[in-house]
PDB file of C-alpha atoms in Angstrom:
ATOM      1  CA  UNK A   4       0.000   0.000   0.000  1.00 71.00           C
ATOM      2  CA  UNK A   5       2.511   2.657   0.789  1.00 70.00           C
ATOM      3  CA  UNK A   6       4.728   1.751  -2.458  1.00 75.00           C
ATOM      4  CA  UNK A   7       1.304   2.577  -4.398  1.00 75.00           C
ATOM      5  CA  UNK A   8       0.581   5.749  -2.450  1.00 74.00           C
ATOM      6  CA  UNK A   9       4.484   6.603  -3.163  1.00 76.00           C
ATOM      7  CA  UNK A  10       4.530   5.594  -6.790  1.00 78.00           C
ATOM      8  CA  UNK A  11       0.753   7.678  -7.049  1.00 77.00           C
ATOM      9  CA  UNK A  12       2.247  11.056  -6.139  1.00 77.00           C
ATOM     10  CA  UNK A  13       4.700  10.666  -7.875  1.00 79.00           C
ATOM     11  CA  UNK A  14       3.069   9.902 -11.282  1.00 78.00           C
ATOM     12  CA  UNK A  15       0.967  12.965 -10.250  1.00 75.00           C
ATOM     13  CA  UNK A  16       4.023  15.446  -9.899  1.00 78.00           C
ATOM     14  CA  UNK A  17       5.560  13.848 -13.568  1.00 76.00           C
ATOM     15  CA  UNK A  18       1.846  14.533 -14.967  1.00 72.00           C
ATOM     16  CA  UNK A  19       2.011  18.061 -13.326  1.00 73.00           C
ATOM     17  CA  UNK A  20       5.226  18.636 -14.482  1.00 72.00           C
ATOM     18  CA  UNK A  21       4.719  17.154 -18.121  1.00 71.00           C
ATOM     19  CA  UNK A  22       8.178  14.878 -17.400  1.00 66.00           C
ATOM     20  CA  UNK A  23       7.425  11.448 -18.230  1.00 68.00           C
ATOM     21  CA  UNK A  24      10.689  10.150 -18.270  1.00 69.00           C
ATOM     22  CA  UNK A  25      10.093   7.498 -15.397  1.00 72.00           C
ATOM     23  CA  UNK A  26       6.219   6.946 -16.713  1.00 72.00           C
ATOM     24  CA  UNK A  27       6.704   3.481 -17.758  1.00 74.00           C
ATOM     25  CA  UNK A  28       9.067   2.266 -14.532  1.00 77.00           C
ATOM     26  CA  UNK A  29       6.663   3.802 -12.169  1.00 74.00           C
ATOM     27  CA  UNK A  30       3.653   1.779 -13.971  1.00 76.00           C
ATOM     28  CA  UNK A  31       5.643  -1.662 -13.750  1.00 77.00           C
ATOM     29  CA  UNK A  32       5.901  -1.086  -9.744  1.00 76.00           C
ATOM     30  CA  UNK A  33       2.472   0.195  -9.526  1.00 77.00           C
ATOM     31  CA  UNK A  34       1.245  -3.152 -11.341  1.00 76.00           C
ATOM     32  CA  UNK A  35       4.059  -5.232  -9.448  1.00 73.00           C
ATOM     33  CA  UNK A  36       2.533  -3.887  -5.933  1.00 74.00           C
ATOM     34  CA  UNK A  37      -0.803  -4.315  -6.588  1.00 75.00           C
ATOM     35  CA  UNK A  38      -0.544  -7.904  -7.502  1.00 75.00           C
ATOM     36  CA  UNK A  39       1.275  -8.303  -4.075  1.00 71.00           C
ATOM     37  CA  UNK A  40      -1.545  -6.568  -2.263  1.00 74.00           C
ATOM     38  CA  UNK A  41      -4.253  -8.735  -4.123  1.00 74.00           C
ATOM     39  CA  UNK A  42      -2.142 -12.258  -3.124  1.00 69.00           C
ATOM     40  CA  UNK A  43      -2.171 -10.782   0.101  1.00 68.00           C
ATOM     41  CA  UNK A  44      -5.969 -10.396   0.545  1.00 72.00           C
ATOM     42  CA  UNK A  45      -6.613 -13.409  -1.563  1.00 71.00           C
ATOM     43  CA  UNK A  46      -4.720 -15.700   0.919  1.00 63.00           C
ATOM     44  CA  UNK A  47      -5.828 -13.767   3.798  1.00 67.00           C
ATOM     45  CA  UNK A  48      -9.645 -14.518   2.933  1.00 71.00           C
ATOM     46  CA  UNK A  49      -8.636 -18.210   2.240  1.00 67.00           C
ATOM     47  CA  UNK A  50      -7.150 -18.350   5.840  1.00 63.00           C
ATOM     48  CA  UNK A  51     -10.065 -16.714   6.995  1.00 68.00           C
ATOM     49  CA  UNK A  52     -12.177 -19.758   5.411  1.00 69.00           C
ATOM     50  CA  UNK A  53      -9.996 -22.228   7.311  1.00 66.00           C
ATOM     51  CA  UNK A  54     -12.230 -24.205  10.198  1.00 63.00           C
ATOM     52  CA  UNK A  55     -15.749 -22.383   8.889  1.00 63.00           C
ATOM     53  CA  UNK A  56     -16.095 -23.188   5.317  1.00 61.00           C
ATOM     54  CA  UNK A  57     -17.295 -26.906   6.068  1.00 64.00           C
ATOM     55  CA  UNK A  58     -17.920 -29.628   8.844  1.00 79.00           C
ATOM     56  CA  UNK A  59     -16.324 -32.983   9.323  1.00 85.00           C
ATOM     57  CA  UNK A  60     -17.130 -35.358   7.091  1.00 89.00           C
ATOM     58  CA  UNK A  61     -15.721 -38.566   5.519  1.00 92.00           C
ATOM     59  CA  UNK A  62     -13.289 -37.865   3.027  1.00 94.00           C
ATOM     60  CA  UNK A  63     -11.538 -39.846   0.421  1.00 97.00           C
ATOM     61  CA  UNK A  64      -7.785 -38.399   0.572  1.00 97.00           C
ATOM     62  CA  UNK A  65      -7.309 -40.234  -2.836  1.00 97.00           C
ATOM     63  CA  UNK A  66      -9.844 -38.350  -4.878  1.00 97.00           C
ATOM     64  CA  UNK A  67      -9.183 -35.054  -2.958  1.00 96.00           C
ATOM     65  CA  UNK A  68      -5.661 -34.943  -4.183  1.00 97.00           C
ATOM     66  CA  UNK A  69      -7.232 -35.648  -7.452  1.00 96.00           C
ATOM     67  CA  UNK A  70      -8.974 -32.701  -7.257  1.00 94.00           C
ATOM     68  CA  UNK A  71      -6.193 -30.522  -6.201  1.00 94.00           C
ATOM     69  CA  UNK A  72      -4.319 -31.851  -9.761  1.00 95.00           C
ATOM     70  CA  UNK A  73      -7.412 -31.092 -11.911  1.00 93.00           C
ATOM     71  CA  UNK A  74      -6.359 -27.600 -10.115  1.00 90.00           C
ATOM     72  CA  UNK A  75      -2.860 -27.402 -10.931  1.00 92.00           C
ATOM     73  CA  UNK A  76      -3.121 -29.248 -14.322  1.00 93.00           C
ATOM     74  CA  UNK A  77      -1.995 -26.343 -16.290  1.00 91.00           C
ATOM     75  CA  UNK A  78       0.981 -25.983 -13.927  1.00 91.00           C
ATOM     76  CA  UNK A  79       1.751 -29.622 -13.828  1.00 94.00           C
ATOM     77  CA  UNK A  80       2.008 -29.479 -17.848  1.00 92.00           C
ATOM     78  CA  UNK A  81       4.095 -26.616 -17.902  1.00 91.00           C
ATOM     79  CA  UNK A  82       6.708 -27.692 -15.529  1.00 92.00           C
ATOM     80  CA  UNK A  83       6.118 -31.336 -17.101  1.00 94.00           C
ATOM     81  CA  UNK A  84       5.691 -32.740 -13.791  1.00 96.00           C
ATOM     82  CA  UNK A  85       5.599 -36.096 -12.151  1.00 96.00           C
ATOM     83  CA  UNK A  86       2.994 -37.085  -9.483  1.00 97.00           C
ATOM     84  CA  UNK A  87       3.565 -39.553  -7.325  1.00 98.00           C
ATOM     85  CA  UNK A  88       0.407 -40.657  -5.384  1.00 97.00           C
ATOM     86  CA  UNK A  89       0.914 -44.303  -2.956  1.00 97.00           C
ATOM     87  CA  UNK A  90      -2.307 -45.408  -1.355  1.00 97.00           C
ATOM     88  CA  UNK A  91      -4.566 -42.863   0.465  1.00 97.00           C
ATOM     89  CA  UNK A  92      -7.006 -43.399   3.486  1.00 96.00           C
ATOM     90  CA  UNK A  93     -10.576 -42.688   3.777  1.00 95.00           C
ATOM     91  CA  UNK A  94     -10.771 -40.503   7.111  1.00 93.00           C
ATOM     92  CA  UNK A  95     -13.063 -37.633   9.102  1.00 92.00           C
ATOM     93  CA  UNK A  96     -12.011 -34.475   7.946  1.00 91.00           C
ATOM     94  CA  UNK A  97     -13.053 -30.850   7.109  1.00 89.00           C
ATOM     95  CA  UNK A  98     -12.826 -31.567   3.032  1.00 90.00           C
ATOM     96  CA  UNK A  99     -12.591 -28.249   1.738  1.00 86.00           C
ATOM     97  CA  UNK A 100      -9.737 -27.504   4.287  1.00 89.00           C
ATOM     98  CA  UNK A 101      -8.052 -30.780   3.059  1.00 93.00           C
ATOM     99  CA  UNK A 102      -7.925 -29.771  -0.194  1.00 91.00           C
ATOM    100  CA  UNK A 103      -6.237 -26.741   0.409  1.00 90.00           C
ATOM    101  CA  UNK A 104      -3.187 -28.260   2.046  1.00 94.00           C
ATOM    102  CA  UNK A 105      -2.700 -30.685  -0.542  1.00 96.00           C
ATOM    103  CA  UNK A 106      -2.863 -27.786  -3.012  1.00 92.00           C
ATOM    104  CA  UNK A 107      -0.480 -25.976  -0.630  1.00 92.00           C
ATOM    105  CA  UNK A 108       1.897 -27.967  -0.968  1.00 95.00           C
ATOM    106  CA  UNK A 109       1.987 -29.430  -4.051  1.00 96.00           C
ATOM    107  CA  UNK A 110       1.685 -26.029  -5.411  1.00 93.00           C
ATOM    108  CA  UNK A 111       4.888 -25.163  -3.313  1.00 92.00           C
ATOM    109  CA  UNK A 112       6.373 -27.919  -5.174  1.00 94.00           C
ATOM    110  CA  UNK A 113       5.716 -27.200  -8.489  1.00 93.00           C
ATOM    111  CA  UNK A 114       7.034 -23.398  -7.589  1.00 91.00           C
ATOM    112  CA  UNK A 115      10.017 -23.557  -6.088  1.00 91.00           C
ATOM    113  CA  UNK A 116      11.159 -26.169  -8.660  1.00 91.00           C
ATOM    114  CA  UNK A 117      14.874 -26.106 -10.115  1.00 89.00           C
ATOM    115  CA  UNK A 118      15.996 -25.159 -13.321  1.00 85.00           C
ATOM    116  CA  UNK A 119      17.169 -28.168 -14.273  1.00 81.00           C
ATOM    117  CA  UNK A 120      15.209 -31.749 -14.463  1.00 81.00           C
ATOM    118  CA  UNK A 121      11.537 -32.556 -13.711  1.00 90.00           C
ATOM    119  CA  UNK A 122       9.551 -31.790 -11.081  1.00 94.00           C
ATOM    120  CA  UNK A 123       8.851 -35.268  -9.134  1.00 97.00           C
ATOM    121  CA  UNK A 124       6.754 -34.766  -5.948  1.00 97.00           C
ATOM    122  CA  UNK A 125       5.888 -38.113  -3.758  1.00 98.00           C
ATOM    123  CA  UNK A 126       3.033 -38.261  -1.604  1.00 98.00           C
ATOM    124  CA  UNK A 127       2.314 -41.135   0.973  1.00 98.00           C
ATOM    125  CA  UNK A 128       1.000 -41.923   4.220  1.00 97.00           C
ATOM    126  CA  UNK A 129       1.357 -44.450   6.073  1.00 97.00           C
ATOM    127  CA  UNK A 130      -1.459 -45.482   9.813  1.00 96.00           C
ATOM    128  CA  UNK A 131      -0.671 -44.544  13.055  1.00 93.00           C
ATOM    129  CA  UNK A 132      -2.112 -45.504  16.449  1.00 91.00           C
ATOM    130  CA  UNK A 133      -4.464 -42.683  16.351  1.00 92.00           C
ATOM    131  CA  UNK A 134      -3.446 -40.448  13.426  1.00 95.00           C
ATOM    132  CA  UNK A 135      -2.281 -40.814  10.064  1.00 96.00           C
ATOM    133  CA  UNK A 136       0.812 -39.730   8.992  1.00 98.00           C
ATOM    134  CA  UNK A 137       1.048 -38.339   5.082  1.00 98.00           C
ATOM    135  CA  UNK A 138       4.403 -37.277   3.459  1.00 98.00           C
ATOM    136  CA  UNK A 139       4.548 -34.933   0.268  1.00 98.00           C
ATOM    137  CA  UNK A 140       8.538 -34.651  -0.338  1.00 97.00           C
ATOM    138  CA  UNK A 141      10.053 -32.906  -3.853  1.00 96.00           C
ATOM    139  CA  UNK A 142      13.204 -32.532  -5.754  1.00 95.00           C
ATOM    140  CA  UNK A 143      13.017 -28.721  -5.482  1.00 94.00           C
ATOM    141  CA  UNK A 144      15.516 -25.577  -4.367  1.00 93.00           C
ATOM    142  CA  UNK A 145      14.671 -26.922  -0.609  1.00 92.00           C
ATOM    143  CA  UNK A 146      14.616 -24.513   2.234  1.00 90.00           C
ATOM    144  CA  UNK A 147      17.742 -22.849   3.822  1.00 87.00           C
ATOM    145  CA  UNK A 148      17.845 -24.745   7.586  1.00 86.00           C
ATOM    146  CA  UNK A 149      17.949 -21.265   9.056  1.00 83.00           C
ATOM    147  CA  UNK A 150      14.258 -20.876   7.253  1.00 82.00           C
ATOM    148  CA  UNK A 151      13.229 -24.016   8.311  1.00 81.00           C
ATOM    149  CA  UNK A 152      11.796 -22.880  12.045  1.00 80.00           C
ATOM    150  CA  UNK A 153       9.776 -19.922  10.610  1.00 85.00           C
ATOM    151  CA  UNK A 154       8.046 -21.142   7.508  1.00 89.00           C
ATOM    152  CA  UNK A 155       5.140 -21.877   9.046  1.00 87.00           C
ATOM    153  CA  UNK A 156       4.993 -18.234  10.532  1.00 82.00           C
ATOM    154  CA  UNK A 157       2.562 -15.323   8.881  1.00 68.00           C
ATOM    155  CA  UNK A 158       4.264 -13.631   6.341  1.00 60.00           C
ATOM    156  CA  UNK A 159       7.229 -15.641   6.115  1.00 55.00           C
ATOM    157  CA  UNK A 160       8.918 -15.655   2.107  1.00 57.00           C
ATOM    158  CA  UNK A 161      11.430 -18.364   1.787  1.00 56.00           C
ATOM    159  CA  UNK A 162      12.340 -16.529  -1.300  1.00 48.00           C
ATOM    160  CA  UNK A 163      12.765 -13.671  -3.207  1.00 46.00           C
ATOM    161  CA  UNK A 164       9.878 -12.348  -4.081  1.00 46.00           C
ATOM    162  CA  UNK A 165      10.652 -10.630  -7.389  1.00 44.00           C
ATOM    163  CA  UNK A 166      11.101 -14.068  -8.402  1.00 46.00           C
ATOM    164  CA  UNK A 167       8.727 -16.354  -6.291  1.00 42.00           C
ATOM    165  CA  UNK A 168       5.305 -14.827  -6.232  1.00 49.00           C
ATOM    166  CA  UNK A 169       2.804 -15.191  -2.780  1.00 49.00           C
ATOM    167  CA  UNK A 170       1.335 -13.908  -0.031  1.00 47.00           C
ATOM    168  CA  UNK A 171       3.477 -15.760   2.342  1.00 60.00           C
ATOM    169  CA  UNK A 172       0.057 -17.114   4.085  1.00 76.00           C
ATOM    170  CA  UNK A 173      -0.061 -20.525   1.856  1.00 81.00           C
ATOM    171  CA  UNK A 174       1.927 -23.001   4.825  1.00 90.00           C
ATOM    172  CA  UNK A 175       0.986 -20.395   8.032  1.00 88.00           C
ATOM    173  CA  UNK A 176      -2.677 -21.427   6.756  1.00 87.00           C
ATOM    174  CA  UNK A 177      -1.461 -24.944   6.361  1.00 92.00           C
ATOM    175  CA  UNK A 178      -0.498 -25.124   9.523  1.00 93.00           C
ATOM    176  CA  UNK A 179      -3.623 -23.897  10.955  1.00 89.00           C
ATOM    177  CA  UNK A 180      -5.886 -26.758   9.352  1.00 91.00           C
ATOM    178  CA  UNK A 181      -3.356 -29.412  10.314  1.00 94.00           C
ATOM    179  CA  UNK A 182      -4.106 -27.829  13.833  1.00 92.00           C
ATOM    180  CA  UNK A 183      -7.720 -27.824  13.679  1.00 89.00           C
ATOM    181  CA  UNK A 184      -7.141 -31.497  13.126  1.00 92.00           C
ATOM    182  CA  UNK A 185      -5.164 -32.408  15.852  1.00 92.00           C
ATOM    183  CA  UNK A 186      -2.042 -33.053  14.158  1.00 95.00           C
ATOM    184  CA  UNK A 187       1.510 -31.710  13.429  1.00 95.00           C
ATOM    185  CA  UNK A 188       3.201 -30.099  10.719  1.00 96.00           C
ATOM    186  CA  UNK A 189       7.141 -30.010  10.011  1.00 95.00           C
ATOM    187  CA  UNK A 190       9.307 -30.002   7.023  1.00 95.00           C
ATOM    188  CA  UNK A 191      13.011 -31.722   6.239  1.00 95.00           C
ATOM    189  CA  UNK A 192      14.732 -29.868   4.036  1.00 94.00           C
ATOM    190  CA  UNK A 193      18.462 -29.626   1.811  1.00 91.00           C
ATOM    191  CA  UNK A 194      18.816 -26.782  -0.500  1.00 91.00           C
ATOM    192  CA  UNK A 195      19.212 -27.545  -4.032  1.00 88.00           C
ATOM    193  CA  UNK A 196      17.937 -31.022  -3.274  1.00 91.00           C
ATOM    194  CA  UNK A 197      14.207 -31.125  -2.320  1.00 94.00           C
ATOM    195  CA  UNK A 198      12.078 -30.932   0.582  1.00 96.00           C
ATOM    196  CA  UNK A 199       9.515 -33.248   2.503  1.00 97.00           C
ATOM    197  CA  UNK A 200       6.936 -32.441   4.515  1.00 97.00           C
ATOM    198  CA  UNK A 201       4.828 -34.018   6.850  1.00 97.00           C
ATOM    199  CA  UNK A 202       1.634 -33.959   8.446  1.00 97.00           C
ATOM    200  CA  UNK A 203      -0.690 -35.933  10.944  1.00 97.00           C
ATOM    201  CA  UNK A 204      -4.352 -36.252  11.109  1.00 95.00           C
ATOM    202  CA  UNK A 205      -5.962 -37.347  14.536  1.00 93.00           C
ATOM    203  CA  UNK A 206      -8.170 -40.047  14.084  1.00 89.00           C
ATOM    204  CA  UNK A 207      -9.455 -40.622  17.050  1.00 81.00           C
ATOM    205  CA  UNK A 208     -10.448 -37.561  18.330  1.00 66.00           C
ATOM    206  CA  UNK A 209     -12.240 -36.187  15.248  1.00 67.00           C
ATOM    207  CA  UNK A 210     -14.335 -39.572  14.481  1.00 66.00           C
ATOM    208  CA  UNK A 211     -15.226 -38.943  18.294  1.00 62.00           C
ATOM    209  CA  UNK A 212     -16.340 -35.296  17.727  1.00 62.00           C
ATOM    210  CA  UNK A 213     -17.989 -36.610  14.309  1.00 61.00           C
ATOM    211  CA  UNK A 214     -20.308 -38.970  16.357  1.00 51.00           C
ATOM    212  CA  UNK A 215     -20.786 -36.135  18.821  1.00 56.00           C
ATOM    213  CA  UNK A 216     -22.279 -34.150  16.196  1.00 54.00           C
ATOM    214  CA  UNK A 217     -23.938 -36.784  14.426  1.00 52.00           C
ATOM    215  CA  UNK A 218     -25.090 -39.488  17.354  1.00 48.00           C
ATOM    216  CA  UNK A 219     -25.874 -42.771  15.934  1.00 43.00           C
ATOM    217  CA  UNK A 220     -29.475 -44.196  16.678  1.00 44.00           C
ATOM    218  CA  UNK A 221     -30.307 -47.306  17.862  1.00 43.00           C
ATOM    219  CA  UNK A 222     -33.762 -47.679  17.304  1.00 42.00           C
TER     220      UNK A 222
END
């Protein structure tokens, strides 16, 4: 906001002074900053969502993550891509919050990809005692280790942004849903050679909230 307000008066004292010589600079920050301020609101409003936008239900992991490549197909062509996908549970979850971390992350992947080779992203899980454990590891740039505590913090750019687009919100709003599902969130990462993440889903807990909610009847 204050980089348009800046770059506002001074179009107006160029205009004023019929000087134009900067014109066409001053327009390519103008656009630059508000496409910054609309990621900005567009992932605030998306965190906002988080926990409201549905309640728990059964969902198929397999055919969410579907989803999120119907999504991303464009981006998965263009980076040619390969997708990874082992065997997925059924579990209770808030679906429309689901399918944003999956597209958090994948989309992360596709991103921050290198310059040289394909894309390859794995994504797994394995069953826990009470939670389900799911994996989504690339062969990106990978994440600096002294990056690695705050990426999950509000605002936080792992990279430049003149060349890596966002809002910075994408994995603080990841880790949100992970929390409103009783589970962790925590990354292992190696720069220039990929990063994994991985997240748990409490079983247990939310199938007991789901039955609180919907209370099976016996007669």
């Amino acid at each position: 906001l204050n980089n348009i307000k800046v770059i506002a008066k001074e179009l107006e004292k160029q205009h004023s002074a019929a000087n134009y010589a900067d014109f066409s600079n001053y327009l390519k920050h103008l656009q630059s900053s508000s496409t910054r301020l609309t990621n900005l609101v567009e992932g605030l409003l998306k965190y906002a969502e988080i926990g409201n936008s549905s309640g728990m239900e059964s969902v198929n992991i397999a055919e969410v993550i579907q989803l999120v490549m119907d999504d991303l197909s464009e981006s998965i062509k263009e980076t040619k891509a390969i997708l990874n996908i082992g065997e997925m549970p059924t579990l209770i979850a808030r679906p429309s919050d689901i399918r944003m971390l999956f597209q958090n992350l994948v989309h992360n992947a596709l991103k921050f990809k290198t310059n040289e080779g394909q894309p390859v992203i794995n994504i797994t899980s394995e069953k826990k005692e009470n939670e389900y454990l799911f994996i989504v590891s690339d062969n990106g740039i990978g994440i600096a280790k002294e990056h690695q505590e705050n990426i999950f913090k509000a605002f936080h750019k792992l990279h430049n942004q003149s060349k890596f687009e966002g809002s910075g919100i994408g994995l603080y709003g990841s880790k949100k849903i992970v929390d409103h599902h009783l589970g962790r969130i925590w990354v292992e990462s190696e720069e220039n050679k990929g990063s994994t993440f991985y997240f748990t889903i409490n079983t247990q807990s939310l199938e007991q909230n789901k039955l609180k909610e919907h209370p099976i009847s016996l007669n």
